[in-house]
Amino acid sequence: MDCKTYQQTSVYINLSSRQELSALCRTCNGDWVRSTIDLNGVLGNSDGIAFPAHSRRPSAASNKTLVNAGTFDWTSMNFGASAKNVELQDGKVLSANLQRKDGTWTDKPVCVNLTEHIQNHNGTLCRGEREESESTISPDVREKLQAVAGLITSQQSAMDNAAFELDYLVTSNQRLVLQELEVAFLRLGKLAGCIRGEFDEEVKDGGVPKSNPDAVLRPMIRSFENVATRTEKALGLVEKIYQLANQHQMSGLPSLQRDVSSLRAEITTEVDGVQTTLSELQEKIKESAAAVEASQALFKEAQATKEKAKSMETLIKLSGWVLLPIGIGMNIATVDGPFWDAVKSNEAKIKELEEDAAKQQAELTTLTQKEADYHATLHAHDHLATQLDTLTVNIVAISSRAESVRETIAATKGLMDALTEMARDLEDKGAMTDYQVSKKEYAAHIVCLLDMALPYFSAVGEVEKILVELEEGDDEKGSVKEDLKNEMAVVRGKLELVRLCV
């Protein structure tokens, strides 16, 4: 799309702040998008005179209002900071009182026609010069309705995509967590071997230990780290979805609601205007019909008189002077003369009235169709309002769900970080040459991990089996069974709750 005067291809033009112009602009493919432009990049102020910044400053004596491009020039203030009572009239004329260098303000508002210097370039407001040949006809209510409908559809599509992406993130993240924690759970089972004495002796064949607790811990730590890394990425994506929904909720929806409300008022005004014109036209048609009927009655009466006069005149001519005494004192209209000129004029008037009546009837048909079209537009607006309500519900739902998912994923990441830290701590203890990790410490670590991530571990393995193995592999002092009795009871209690919830 070539650059067009923004008023020609934009609707709902307003000032979103003292210096920011906002509008719903049509793109090359017919879509409608919201665009804004900072008037500080379009207008300048030279001692109380609006002028094209980044151009030669006009003299104060010129008293001209100019517009082009640039920024506020003569002080550190921008246009918005040096203007007050800023108003936009008819979506195109900007008026404001401007501040002078001495701090005083112009007595009268300075007016600028923005349409001459702001354009819509494929849905984006930009500065530029208008071509003189361009039309300046603004979109009608149906085009505005189409624009708002397109914007609602676009935002609804964005929300549908966000909902799908959110579902995918939740599902894929949950699947990854279960896959990695299944590996970690298997390693926990291996780690329980230290309680059963699998790490106490060495196999005589080659002097290689049966197993190494560190070798079990490292894959488990890797699983926790994989989940933490993936959840961190998912958290960033969910945050984007939340910000998108929140942006629509905080700025997009209020703007759309204003547009829909304004459009309703505009359509209602148009309908009222058409109905008023229609009523007036119907009254005129009634009056015209009555005038035609009255004129036709007079014409018929005159036509009858004409026929009688013709008959009388013919009779006199045929009878000669025999009937002359009878005709004395009678006023017989002649076929020609002023009376019959008036009759002919009346006949022409009737034709004129009939032609006017036909035109009025055609206009009535047009207005009736226009009224029907506006009522259809009102019906379409009702559907549009319903779509907006649906969009509002969806945006709020997406925002709420994204926030909930964000909290859940953040909690999962926090859990993985904590599990990783615990496993590394145990790994560090095992690496110390002057410190021997006891069976009780291994058992306490296993029980703590099971307790912290029980909902996940219970979904990928038999938690009770590991608890039983820990108890059966206890040392002679029974330190695991006795000292960790309460902790293991807590895990079993939570495990029972998990089973009830499944």
PDB file of C-alpha atoms in Angstrom, residues 99-294:
ATOM      1  CA  GLN A  99       4.448  28.275  25.377  1.00  0.00           C
ATOM      2  CA  ARG A 100       6.814  31.066  24.328  1.00  0.00           C
ATOM      3  CA  LYS A 101      10.469  31.447  25.289  1.00  0.00           C
ATOM      4  CA  ASP A 102       9.598  33.941  28.005  1.00  0.00           C
ATOM      5  CA  GLY A 103       7.267  31.408  29.620  1.00  0.00           C
ATOM      6  CA  THR A 104       4.032  33.057  28.510  1.00  0.00           C
ATOM      7  CA  TRP A 105       1.387  31.228  26.529  1.00  0.00           C
ATOM      8  CA  THR A 106      -0.337  32.102  23.268  1.00  0.00           C
ATOM      9  CA  ASP A 107      -3.702  33.747  23.850  1.00  0.00           C
ATOM     10  CA  LYS A 108      -5.422  31.827  21.079  1.00  0.00           C
ATOM     11  CA  PRO A 109      -4.910  28.155  20.206  1.00  0.00           C
ATOM     12  CA  VAL A 110      -2.587  27.366  17.316  1.00  0.00           C
ATOM     13  CA  CYS A 111      -4.226  24.975  14.831  1.00  0.00           C
ATOM     14  CA  VAL A 112      -2.498  22.431  12.605  1.00  0.00           C
ATOM     15  CA  ASN A 113      -4.056  20.151   9.972  1.00  0.00           C
ATOM     16  CA  LEU A 114      -2.346  16.829  10.668  1.00  0.00           C
ATOM     17  CA  THR A 115      -3.788  15.075   7.609  1.00  0.00           C
ATOM     18  CA  GLU A 116      -1.405  17.006   5.397  1.00  0.00           C
ATOM     19  CA  HIS A 117       1.658  15.544   7.069  1.00  0.00           C
ATOM     20  CA  ILE A 118       0.733  12.206   8.683  1.00  0.00           C
ATOM     21  CA  GLN A 119       0.184   9.116   6.539  1.00  0.00           C
ATOM     22  CA  ASN A 120      -0.853   5.499   6.915  1.00  0.00           C
ATOM     23  CA  HIS A 121       1.817   3.273   5.409  1.00  0.00           C
ATOM     24  CA  ASN A 122       0.539  -0.323   5.400  1.00  0.00           C
ATOM     25  CA  GLY A 123      -1.039   0.002   8.831  1.00  0.00           C
ATOM     26  CA  THR A 124       1.625   2.225  10.387  1.00  0.00           C
ATOM     27  CA  LEU A 125       1.241   5.935  11.046  1.00  0.00           C
ATOM     28  CA  CYS A 126       4.218   7.856   9.696  1.00  0.00           C
ATOM     29  CA  ARG A 127       5.134  11.386   8.738  1.00  0.00           C
ATOM     30  CA  GLY A 128       5.181  12.571   5.126  1.00  0.00           C
ATOM     31  CA  GLU A 129       3.562  14.811   2.544  1.00  0.00           C
ATOM     32  CA  ARG A 130       0.098  14.221   1.111  1.00  0.00           C
ATOM     33  CA  GLU A 131      -0.511  13.934  -2.608  1.00  0.00           C
ATOM     34  CA  GLU A 132      -3.047  16.517  -3.733  1.00  0.00           C
ATOM     35  CA  SER A 133      -4.939  14.029  -5.902  1.00  0.00           C
ATOM     36  CA  GLU A 134      -5.876  11.812  -2.976  1.00  0.00           C
ATOM     37  CA  SER A 135      -9.443  11.568  -1.768  1.00  0.00           C
ATOM     38  CA  THR A 136     -10.148  12.627   1.793  1.00  0.00           C
ATOM     39  CA  ILE A 137     -13.391  10.693   2.226  1.00  0.00           C
ATOM     40  CA  SER A 138     -13.400   9.071   5.655  1.00  0.00           C
ATOM     41  CA  PRO A 139     -14.563   5.465   6.186  1.00  0.00           C
ATOM     42  CA  ASP A 140     -18.268   5.038   6.952  1.00  0.00           C
ATOM     43  CA  VAL A 141     -19.730   3.092   9.869  1.00  0.00           C
ATOM     44  CA  ARG A 142     -19.687  -0.197   7.960  1.00  0.00           C
ATOM     45  CA  GLU A 143     -15.965   0.159   7.283  1.00  0.00           C
ATOM     46  CA  LYS A 144     -15.413   1.058  10.923  1.00  0.00           C
ATOM     47  CA  LEU A 145     -17.439  -1.990  11.927  1.00  0.00           C
ATOM     48  CA  GLN A 146     -15.294  -4.114   9.633  1.00  0.00           C
ATOM     49  CA  ALA A 147     -12.159  -2.570  11.105  1.00  0.00           C
ATOM     50  CA  VAL A 148     -13.131  -3.303  14.708  1.00  0.00           C
ATOM     51  CA  ALA A 149     -14.353  -6.788  13.764  1.00  0.00           C
ATOM     52  CA  GLY A 150     -11.016  -7.485  12.089  1.00  0.00           C
ATOM     53  CA  LEU A 151      -9.140  -6.300  15.155  1.00  0.00           C
ATOM     54  CA  ILE A 152     -11.268  -8.448  17.478  1.00  0.00           C
ATOM     55  CA  THR A 153     -10.774 -11.458  15.198  1.00  0.00           C
ATOM     56  CA  SER A 154      -7.030 -10.811  15.126  1.00  0.00           C
ATOM     57  CA  GLN A 155      -6.816 -10.576  18.914  1.00  0.00           C
ATOM     58  CA  GLN A 156      -9.021 -13.650  19.318  1.00  0.00           C
ATOM     59  CA  SER A 157      -6.696 -15.543  16.987  1.00  0.00           C
ATOM     60  CA  ALA A 158      -3.721 -14.355  19.052  1.00  0.00           C
ATOM     61  CA  MET A 159      -5.429 -15.573  22.227  1.00  0.00           C
ATOM     62  CA  ASP A 160      -6.271 -18.936  20.611  1.00  0.00           C
ATOM     63  CA  ASN A 161      -2.629 -19.325  19.616  1.00  0.00           C
ATOM     64  CA  ALA A 162      -1.552 -18.330  23.126  1.00  0.00           C
ATOM     65  CA  ALA A 163      -3.919 -20.900  24.641  1.00  0.00           C
ATOM     66  CA  PHE A 164      -2.563 -23.611  22.327  1.00  0.00           C
ATOM     67  CA  GLU A 165       1.027 -22.641  23.092  1.00  0.00           C
ATOM     68  CA  LEU A 166       0.255 -22.653  26.802  1.00  0.00           C
ATOM     69  CA  ASP A 167      -1.305 -26.127  26.570  1.00  0.00           C
ATOM     70  CA  TYR A 168       1.700 -27.371  24.624  1.00  0.00           C
ATOM     71  CA  LEU A 169       4.160 -25.896  27.111  1.00  0.00           C
ATOM     72  CA  VAL A 170       2.334 -27.436  30.050  1.00  0.00           C
ATOM     73  CA  THR A 171       2.095 -30.855  28.369  1.00  0.00           C
ATOM     74  CA  SER A 172       5.648 -30.954  27.022  1.00  0.00           C
ATOM     75  CA  ASN A 173       7.125 -29.631  30.251  1.00  0.00           C
ATOM     76  CA  GLN A 174       5.176 -32.172  32.301  1.00  0.00           C
ATOM     77  CA  ARG A 175       6.318 -34.976  29.996  1.00  0.00           C
ATOM     78  CA  LEU A 176       9.966 -33.913  30.255  1.00  0.00           C
ATOM     79  CA  VAL A 177       9.773 -33.649  34.034  1.00  0.00           C
ATOM     80  CA  LEU A 178       8.340 -37.161  34.298  1.00  0.00           C
ATOM     81  CA  GLN A 179      10.926 -38.573  31.878  1.00  0.00           C
ATOM     82  CA  GLU A 180      13.873 -37.052  33.713  1.00  0.00           C
ATOM     83  CA  LEU A 181      12.525 -37.856  37.167  1.00  0.00           C
ATOM     84  CA  GLU A 182      11.933 -41.428  36.092  1.00  0.00           C
ATOM     85  CA  VAL A 183      15.687 -41.611  35.471  1.00  0.00           C
ATOM     86  CA  ALA A 184      16.314 -39.930  38.825  1.00  0.00           C
ATOM     87  CA  PHE A 185      13.978 -42.393  40.551  1.00  0.00           C
ATOM     88  CA  LEU A 186      15.853 -45.341  39.096  1.00  0.00           C
ATOM     89  CA  ARG A 187      19.056 -43.799  40.430  1.00  0.00           C
ATOM     90  CA  LEU A 188      17.425 -43.429  43.824  1.00  0.00           C
ATOM     91  CA  GLY A 189      16.736 -47.160  43.736  1.00  0.00           C
ATOM     92  CA  LYS A 190      20.379 -47.739  42.926  1.00  0.00           C
ATOM     93  CA  LEU A 191      21.416 -45.405  45.717  1.00  0.00           C
ATOM     94  CA  ALA A 192      19.320 -47.448  48.109  1.00  0.00           C
ATOM     95  CA  GLY A 193      21.842 -50.207  47.422  1.00  0.00           C
ATOM     96  CA  CYS A 194      24.226 -48.491  49.813  1.00  0.00           C
ATOM     97  CA  ILE A 195      21.795 -49.359  52.586  1.00  0.00           C
ATOM     98  CA  ARG A 196      21.656 -52.970  51.416  1.00  0.00           C
ATOM     99  CA  GLY A 197      25.460 -53.168  51.515  1.00  0.00           C
ATOM    100  CA  GLU A 198      26.119 -53.176  47.787  1.00  0.00           C
ATOM    101  CA  PHE A 199      28.945 -50.666  48.256  1.00  0.00           C
ATOM    102  CA  ASP A 200      30.526 -52.333  51.295  1.00  0.00           C
ATOM    103  CA  GLU A 201      32.743 -54.853  49.537  1.00  0.00           C
ATOM    104  CA  GLU A 202      34.688 -55.161  46.328  1.00  0.00           C
ATOM    105  CA  VAL A 203      34.353 -57.921  43.788  1.00  0.00           C
ATOM    106  CA  LYS A 204      37.498 -59.973  43.777  1.00  0.00           C
ATOM    107  CA  ASP A 205      37.525 -60.175  39.979  1.00  0.00           C
ATOM    108  CA  GLY A 206      39.819 -57.330  39.033  1.00  0.00           C
ATOM    109  CA  GLY A 207      39.325 -55.422  42.270  1.00  0.00           C
ATOM    110  CA  VAL A 208      36.574 -53.238  40.753  1.00  0.00           C
ATOM    111  CA  PRO A 209      33.899 -52.025  43.184  1.00  0.00           C
ATOM    112  CA  LYS A 210      30.405 -53.351  42.612  1.00  0.00           C
ATOM    113  CA  SER A 211      29.128 -49.834  42.353  1.00  0.00           C
ATOM    114  CA  ASN A 212      30.022 -46.271  43.218  1.00  0.00           C
ATOM    115  CA  PRO A 213      27.538 -43.929  44.959  1.00  0.00           C
ATOM    116  CA  ASP A 214      29.043 -40.977  43.090  1.00  0.00           C
ATOM    117  CA  ALA A 215      28.339 -42.704  39.773  1.00  0.00           C
ATOM    118  CA  VAL A 216      24.696 -43.006  40.835  1.00  0.00           C
ATOM    119  CA  LEU A 217      24.422 -39.413  42.028  1.00  0.00           C
ATOM    120  CA  ARG A 218      25.854 -37.777  38.912  1.00  0.00           C
ATOM    121  CA  PRO A 219      23.121 -39.012  36.466  1.00  0.00           C
ATOM    122  CA  MET A 220      20.496 -38.068  39.029  1.00  0.00           C
ATOM    123  CA  ILE A 221      21.947 -34.563  39.323  1.00  0.00           C
ATOM    124  CA  ARG A 222      21.988 -34.326  35.518  1.00  0.00           C
ATOM    125  CA  SER A 223      18.292 -35.215  35.412  1.00  0.00           C
ATOM    126  CA  PHE A 224      17.469 -32.516  37.947  1.00  0.00           C
ATOM    127  CA  GLU A 225      19.558 -29.999  35.994  1.00  0.00           C
ATOM    128  CA  ASN A 226      17.853 -30.929  32.707  1.00  0.00           C
ATOM    129  CA  VAL A 227      14.453 -30.294  34.244  1.00  0.00           C
ATOM    130  CA  ALA A 228      15.625 -26.995  35.736  1.00  0.00           C
ATOM    131  CA  THR A 229      17.018 -25.833  32.378  1.00  0.00           C
ATOM    132  CA  ARG A 230      13.883 -26.822  30.482  1.00  0.00           C
ATOM    133  CA  THR A 231      11.544 -25.273  33.039  1.00  0.00           C
ATOM    134  CA  GLU A 232      13.541 -22.046  32.910  1.00  0.00           C
ATOM    135  CA  LYS A 233      12.982 -21.862  29.149  1.00  0.00           C
ATOM    136  CA  ALA A 234       9.317 -22.738  29.580  1.00  0.00           C
ATOM    137  CA  LEU A 235       9.055 -20.076  32.253  1.00  0.00           C
ATOM    138  CA  GLY A 236      10.300 -17.450  29.800  1.00  0.00           C
ATOM    139  CA  LEU A 237       7.752 -18.530  27.171  1.00  0.00           C
ATOM    140  CA  VAL A 238       4.908 -18.550  29.682  1.00  0.00           C
ATOM    141  CA  GLU A 239       5.975 -15.102  30.853  1.00  0.00           C
ATOM    142  CA  LYS A 240       5.651 -13.831  27.261  1.00  0.00           C
ATOM    143  CA  ILE A 241       2.149 -15.296  27.023  1.00  0.00           C
ATOM    144  CA  TYR A 242       1.226 -13.727  30.341  1.00  0.00           C
ATOM    145  CA  GLN A 243       2.586 -10.342  29.280  1.00  0.00           C
ATOM    146  CA  LEU A 244       0.704 -10.579  25.968  1.00  0.00           C
ATOM    147  CA  ALA A 245      -2.583 -11.391  27.691  1.00  0.00           C
ATOM    148  CA  ASN A 246      -1.968  -8.728  30.314  1.00  0.00           C
ATOM    149  CA  GLN A 247      -1.201  -6.146  27.624  1.00  0.00           C
ATOM    150  CA  HIS A 248      -4.435  -6.992  25.818  1.00  0.00           C
ATOM    151  CA  GLN A 249      -6.311  -6.867  29.102  1.00  0.00           C
ATOM    152  CA  MET A 250      -4.860  -3.555  30.278  1.00  0.00           C
ATOM    153  CA  SER A 251      -4.716  -1.602  27.005  1.00  0.00           C
ATOM    154  CA  GLY A 252      -6.198  -3.542  24.087  1.00  0.00           C
ATOM    155  CA  LEU A 253      -9.549  -4.383  25.676  1.00  0.00           C
ATOM    156  CA  PRO A 254     -10.330  -0.882  27.021  1.00  0.00           C
ATOM    157  CA  SER A 255      -9.512   0.555  23.607  1.00  0.00           C
ATOM    158  CA  LEU A 256     -11.719  -1.993  21.853  1.00  0.00           C
ATOM    159  CA  GLN A 257     -14.524  -1.394  24.329  1.00  0.00           C
ATOM    160  CA  ARG A 258     -14.333   2.335  23.622  1.00  0.00           C
ATOM    161  CA  ASP A 259     -14.338   1.654  19.885  1.00  0.00           C
ATOM    162  CA  VAL A 260     -17.355  -0.653  20.091  1.00  0.00           C
ATOM    163  CA  SER A 261     -19.251   1.758  22.333  1.00  0.00           C
ATOM    164  CA  SER A 262     -18.422   4.702  20.072  1.00  0.00           C
ATOM    165  CA  LEU A 263     -19.449   2.712  17.010  1.00  0.00           C
ATOM    166  CA  ARG A 264     -22.776   1.809  18.615  1.00  0.00           C
ATOM    167  CA  ALA A 265     -23.490   5.466  19.317  1.00  0.00           C
ATOM    168  CA  GLU A 266     -22.483   6.422  15.777  1.00  0.00           C
ATOM    169  CA  ILE A 267     -24.682   3.753  14.177  1.00  0.00           C
ATOM    170  CA  THR A 268     -27.606   4.706  16.431  1.00  0.00           C
ATOM    171  CA  THR A 269     -27.183   8.353  15.426  1.00  0.00           C
ATOM    172  CA  GLU A 270     -27.170   7.366  11.757  1.00  0.00           C
ATOM    173  CA  VAL A 271     -30.297   5.231  12.230  1.00  0.00           C
ATOM    174  CA  ASP A 272     -32.087   8.037  14.068  1.00  0.00           C
ATOM    175  CA  GLY A 273     -31.130  10.463  11.298  1.00  0.00           C
ATOM    176  CA  VAL A 274     -32.406   8.128   8.580  1.00  0.00           C
ATOM    177  CA  GLN A 275     -35.637   7.478  10.477  1.00  0.00           C
ATOM    178  CA  THR A 276     -36.207  11.219  10.948  1.00  0.00           C
ATOM    179  CA  THR A 277     -35.575  11.878   7.259  1.00  0.00           C
ATOM    180  CA  LEU A 278     -37.813   8.937   6.401  1.00  0.00           C
ATOM    181  CA  SER A 279     -40.664  10.290   8.535  1.00  0.00           C
ATOM    182  CA  GLU A 280     -40.329  13.746   6.991  1.00  0.00           C
ATOM    183  CA  LEU A 281     -40.274  12.262   3.500  1.00  0.00           C
ATOM    184  CA  GLN A 282     -43.351  10.158   4.210  1.00  0.00           C
ATOM    185  CA  GLU A 283     -45.200  13.295   5.317  1.00  0.00           C
ATOM    186  CA  LYS A 284     -44.118  15.069   2.136  1.00  0.00           C
ATOM    187  CA  ILE A 285     -45.311  12.118   0.064  1.00  0.00           C
ATOM    188  CA  LYS A 286     -48.698  12.267   1.790  1.00  0.00           C
ATOM    189  CA  GLU A 287     -48.929  16.000   1.119  1.00  0.00           C
ATOM    190  CA  SER A 288     -47.880  15.516  -2.507  1.00  0.00           C
ATOM    191  CA  ALA A 289     -50.413  12.724  -2.976  1.00  0.00           C
ATOM    192  CA  ALA A 290     -53.148  14.956  -1.538  1.00  0.00           C
ATOM    193  CA  ALA A 291     -52.097  17.818  -3.823  1.00  0.00           C
ATOM    194  CA  VAL A 292     -52.110  15.525  -6.866  1.00  0.00           C
ATOM    195  CA  GLU A 293     -55.527  14.171  -5.898  1.00  0.00           C
ATOM    196  CA  ALA A 294     -56.974  17.679  -5.434  1.00  0.00           C
TER     197      ALA A 294
END
